[in-house]
PDB file of C-alpha atoms in Angstrom:
ATOM      1  CA  MET S   4       0.000   0.000   0.000  1.00  0.00           C
ATOM      2  CA  GLY S   5       1.388   3.400  -0.965  1.00  0.00           C
ATOM      3  CA  GLY S   6       5.031   4.243  -1.513  1.00  0.00           C
ATOM      4  CA  PHE S   7       7.077   4.510  -4.671  1.00  0.00           C
ATOM      5  CA  GLY S   8       7.476   1.880  -7.354  1.00  0.00           C
ATOM      6  CA  ASP S   9      10.921   0.519  -8.146  1.00  0.00           C
ATOM      7  CA  ASP S  10      11.525   2.969 -10.958  1.00  0.00           C
ATOM      8  CA  GLU S  11       9.659   6.093  -9.944  1.00  0.00           C
ATOM      9  CA  GLY S  12       9.903   8.902  -7.438  1.00  0.00           C
ATOM     10  CA  ALA S  13      12.816  10.600  -5.765  1.00  0.00           C
ATOM     11  CA  ALA S  14      13.449   7.904  -3.198  1.00  0.00           C
ATOM     12  CA  PRO S  15      17.059   6.867  -2.602  1.00  0.00           C
ATOM     13  CA  ASN S  16      18.281   4.401  -5.183  1.00  0.00           C
ATOM     14  CA  ALA S  17      21.460   2.603  -6.172  1.00  0.00           C
ATOM     15  CA  GLU S  18      21.105   3.151  -9.915  1.00  0.00           C
ATOM     16  CA  GLY S  19      22.872   6.497 -10.073  1.00  0.00           C
ATOM     17  CA  ARG S  20      19.804   8.744 -10.276  1.00  0.00           C
ATOM     18  CA  TRP S  21      20.107  12.079  -8.481  1.00  0.00           C
ATOM     19  CA  PHE S  22      17.660  12.779  -5.666  1.00  0.00           C
ATOM     20  CA  ILE S  23      17.050  15.481  -3.078  1.00  0.00           C
ATOM     21  CA  SER S  24      18.372  14.571   0.344  1.00  0.00           C
ATOM     22  CA  THR S  25      15.807  14.513   3.129  1.00  0.00           C
ATOM     23  CA  VAL S  26      18.471  15.643   5.614  1.00  0.00           C
ATOM     24  CA  ASP S  27      18.675  19.392   6.209  1.00  0.00           C
ATOM     25  CA  PRO S  28      22.364  20.341   5.896  1.00  0.00           C
ATOM     26  CA  ALA S  29      21.665  23.577   7.784  1.00  0.00           C
ATOM     27  CA  ALA S  30      20.928  21.532  10.914  1.00  0.00           C
ATOM     28  CA  ALA S  31      24.687  21.163  11.385  1.00  0.00           C
ATOM     29  CA  LEU S  32      24.972  24.920  11.848  1.00  0.00           C
ATOM     30  CA  SER S  33      23.071  24.747  15.143  1.00  0.00           C
ATOM     31  CA  LYS S  34      25.951  22.661  16.513  1.00  0.00           C
ATOM     32  CA  LEU S  35      28.749  24.842  15.151  1.00  0.00           C
ATOM     33  CA  PRO S  36      29.689  27.892  17.224  1.00  0.00           C
ATOM     34  CA  GLY S  37      29.971  31.193  15.413  1.00  0.00           C
ATOM     35  CA  LEU S  38      28.203  30.187  12.172  1.00  0.00           C
ATOM     36  CA  LEU S  39      24.665  31.020  11.067  1.00  0.00           C
ATOM     37  CA  LEU S  40      22.608  30.578   7.931  1.00  0.00           C
ATOM     38  CA  LYS S  41      21.858  33.949   6.317  1.00  0.00           C
ATOM     39  CA  ASP S  42      18.256  35.196   6.326  1.00  0.00           C
ATOM     40  CA  LYS S  43      16.014  33.878   3.545  1.00  0.00           C
ATOM     41  CA  VAL S  44      18.613  31.308   2.441  1.00  0.00           C
ATOM     42  CA  ARG S  45      18.218  27.546   2.441  1.00  0.00           C
ATOM     43  CA  LEU S  46      20.793  24.779   2.008  1.00  0.00           C
ATOM     44  CA  VAL S  47      19.822  21.856  -0.210  1.00  0.00           C
ATOM     45  CA  THR S  48      21.769  18.667  -0.912  1.00  0.00           C
ATOM     46  CA  TYR S  49      21.466  16.444  -3.960  1.00  0.00           C
ATOM     47  CA  LEU S  50      22.755  12.877  -3.690  1.00  0.00           C
ATOM     48  CA  GLN S  51      23.580  10.186  -6.192  1.00  0.00           C
ATOM     49  CA  ARG S  52      24.105   6.603  -5.071  1.00  0.00           C
ATOM     50  CA  GLN S  53      25.586   3.744  -6.999  1.00  0.00           C
ATOM     51  CA  SER S  54      26.390   0.210  -5.940  1.00  0.00           C
ATOM     52  CA  ILE S  55      30.081   1.137  -5.535  1.00  0.00           C
ATOM     53  CA  GLY S  56      29.670   4.529  -3.871  1.00  0.00           C
ATOM     54  CA  GLY S  57      28.127   7.851  -4.635  1.00  0.00           C
ATOM     55  CA  MET S  58      28.480  11.596  -4.525  1.00  0.00           C
ATOM     56  CA  GLY S  59      26.632  14.663  -3.419  1.00  0.00           C
ATOM     57  CA  VAL S  60      26.527  18.408  -3.817  1.00  0.00           C
ATOM     58  CA  THR S  61      25.139  21.069  -1.474  1.00  0.00           C
ATOM     59  CA  TRP S  62      23.811  24.404  -2.731  1.00  0.00           C
ATOM     60  CA  ALA S  63      22.776  27.600  -0.965  1.00  0.00           C
ATOM     61  CA  LEU S  64      19.800  29.251  -2.588  1.00  0.00           C
ATOM     62  CA  PRO S  65      17.076  31.785  -1.801  1.00  0.00           C
ATOM     63  CA  GLU S  66      14.097  30.314   0.040  1.00  0.00           C
ATOM     64  CA  LEU S  67      11.773  31.342  -2.789  1.00  0.00           C
ATOM     65  CA  MET S  68      13.777  29.197  -5.235  1.00  0.00           C
ATOM     66  CA  SER S  69      13.941  26.156  -2.935  1.00  0.00           C
ATOM     67  CA  THR S  70      10.520  24.678  -3.572  1.00  0.00           C
ATOM     68  CA  THR S  71      10.377  20.968  -4.315  1.00  0.00           C
ATOM     69  CA  ALA S  72       9.184  21.718  -7.849  1.00  0.00           C
ATOM     70  CA  GLU S  73      12.195  23.972  -8.526  1.00  0.00           C
ATOM     71  CA  LEU S  74      14.612  21.453  -7.022  1.00  0.00           C
ATOM     72  CA  GLU S  75      13.196  18.576  -9.061  1.00  0.00           C
ATOM     73  CA  THR S  76      13.369  20.679 -12.236  1.00  0.00           C
ATOM     74  CA  ALA S  77      17.127  20.940 -11.673  1.00  0.00           C
ATOM     75  CA  ILE S  78      17.341  17.136 -11.527  1.00  0.00           C
ATOM     76  CA  GLU S  79      15.429  16.790 -14.786  1.00  0.00           C
ATOM     77  CA  SER S  80      17.566  19.372 -16.571  1.00  0.00           C
ATOM     78  CA  ALA S  81      20.884  17.949 -15.285  1.00  0.00           C
ATOM     79  CA  GLY S  82      20.752  15.243 -17.933  1.00  0.00           C
ATOM     80  CA  GLU S  83      24.067  13.422 -17.688  1.00  0.00           C
ATOM     81  CA  ARG S  84      24.412  11.499 -14.434  1.00  0.00           C
ATOM     82  CA  ALA S  85      28.000  12.597 -13.877  1.00  0.00           C
ATOM     83  CA  ILE S  86      26.934  16.255 -13.751  1.00  0.00           C
ATOM     84  CA  PRO S  87      25.215  17.299 -10.503  1.00  0.00           C
ATOM     85  CA  PRO S  88      21.937  19.221 -10.626  1.00  0.00           C
ATOM     86  CA  HIS S  89      22.351  23.002 -10.397  1.00  0.00           C
ATOM     87  CA  PRO S  90      19.139  24.596  -9.105  1.00  0.00           C
ATOM     88  CA  LYS S  91      18.006  27.885 -10.596  1.00  0.00           C
ATOM     89  CA  GLY S  92      19.019  30.813  -8.388  1.00  0.00           C
ATOM     90  CA  ALA S  93      21.730  28.915  -6.498  1.00  0.00           C
ATOM     91  CA  LEU S  94      24.453  31.091  -5.028  1.00  0.00           C
ATOM     92  CA  GLY S  95      27.937  30.783  -6.523  1.00  0.00           C
ATOM     93  CA  ASN S  96      29.335  29.023  -3.461  1.00  0.00           C
ATOM     94  CA  VAL S  97      27.544  27.234  -0.641  1.00  0.00           C
ATOM     95  CA  MET S  98      29.431  29.408   1.858  1.00  0.00           C
ATOM     96  CA  ASP S  99      27.813  32.536   0.351  1.00  0.00           C
ATOM     97  CA  GLY S 100      24.714  31.506   2.313  1.00  0.00           C
ATOM     98  CA  ILE S 101      26.509  31.266   5.652  1.00  0.00           C
ATOM     99  CA  THR S 102      27.749  34.041   7.900  1.00  0.00           C
ATOM    100  CA  GLY S 103      30.135  33.955  10.843  1.00  0.00           C
ATOM    101  CA  ASP S 104      30.907  36.046  13.883  1.00  0.00           C
ATOM    102  CA  ARG S 105      34.418  36.858  12.535  1.00  0.00           C
ATOM    103  CA  THR S 106      36.274  35.135  15.352  1.00  0.00           C
ATOM    104  CA  PRO S 107      39.264  32.927  14.502  1.00  0.00           C
ATOM    105  CA  ALA S 108      37.242  29.909  15.647  1.00  0.00           C
ATOM    106  CA  SER S 109      34.421  30.714  13.207  1.00  0.00           C
ATOM    107  CA  TYR S 110      36.885  30.891  10.291  1.00  0.00           C
ATOM    108  CA  LEU S 111      38.316  27.506  11.234  1.00  0.00           C
ATOM    109  CA  THR S 112      34.842  26.028  11.676  1.00  0.00           C
ATOM    110  CA  ALA S 113      33.709  27.430   8.309  1.00  0.00           C
ATOM    111  CA  SER S 114      36.749  25.921   6.602  1.00  0.00           C
ATOM    112  CA  ILE S 115      36.021  22.492   8.035  1.00  0.00           C
ATOM    113  CA  LEU S 116      32.319  22.799   7.180  1.00  0.00           C
ATOM    114  CA  LEU S 117      33.135  23.664   3.554  1.00  0.00           C
ATOM    115  CA  ARG S 118      35.419  20.638   3.349  1.00  0.00           C
ATOM    116  CA  GLU S 119      32.650  18.398   4.670  1.00  0.00           C
ATOM    117  CA  PHE S 120      30.077  19.821   2.263  1.00  0.00           C
TER     118      PHE S 120
END
């Protein structure tokens, strides 16, 4: 009853199709001292899983451009599986959506966060 079929929907898969992560990458910011998400910005992660691994990409984009319809349109227009989806309106760098308190610790934390993204 209910759910997605084997070949439809945006559910996680191992066939190399991109999908929108259900995990909010901005949740990590609540645990990191000195860093905050800028107003009216949302972080979104796309993932691609294959039987031997996978990859992901995180984008910062305006809240108005982060609707599910807009995010799924980016998946459809990505085409080639090796090229990650690039949502319309995404900022040039994920860190453009994050601000810090300008302490040395916040710079170090931001550097590590960028590496993890």
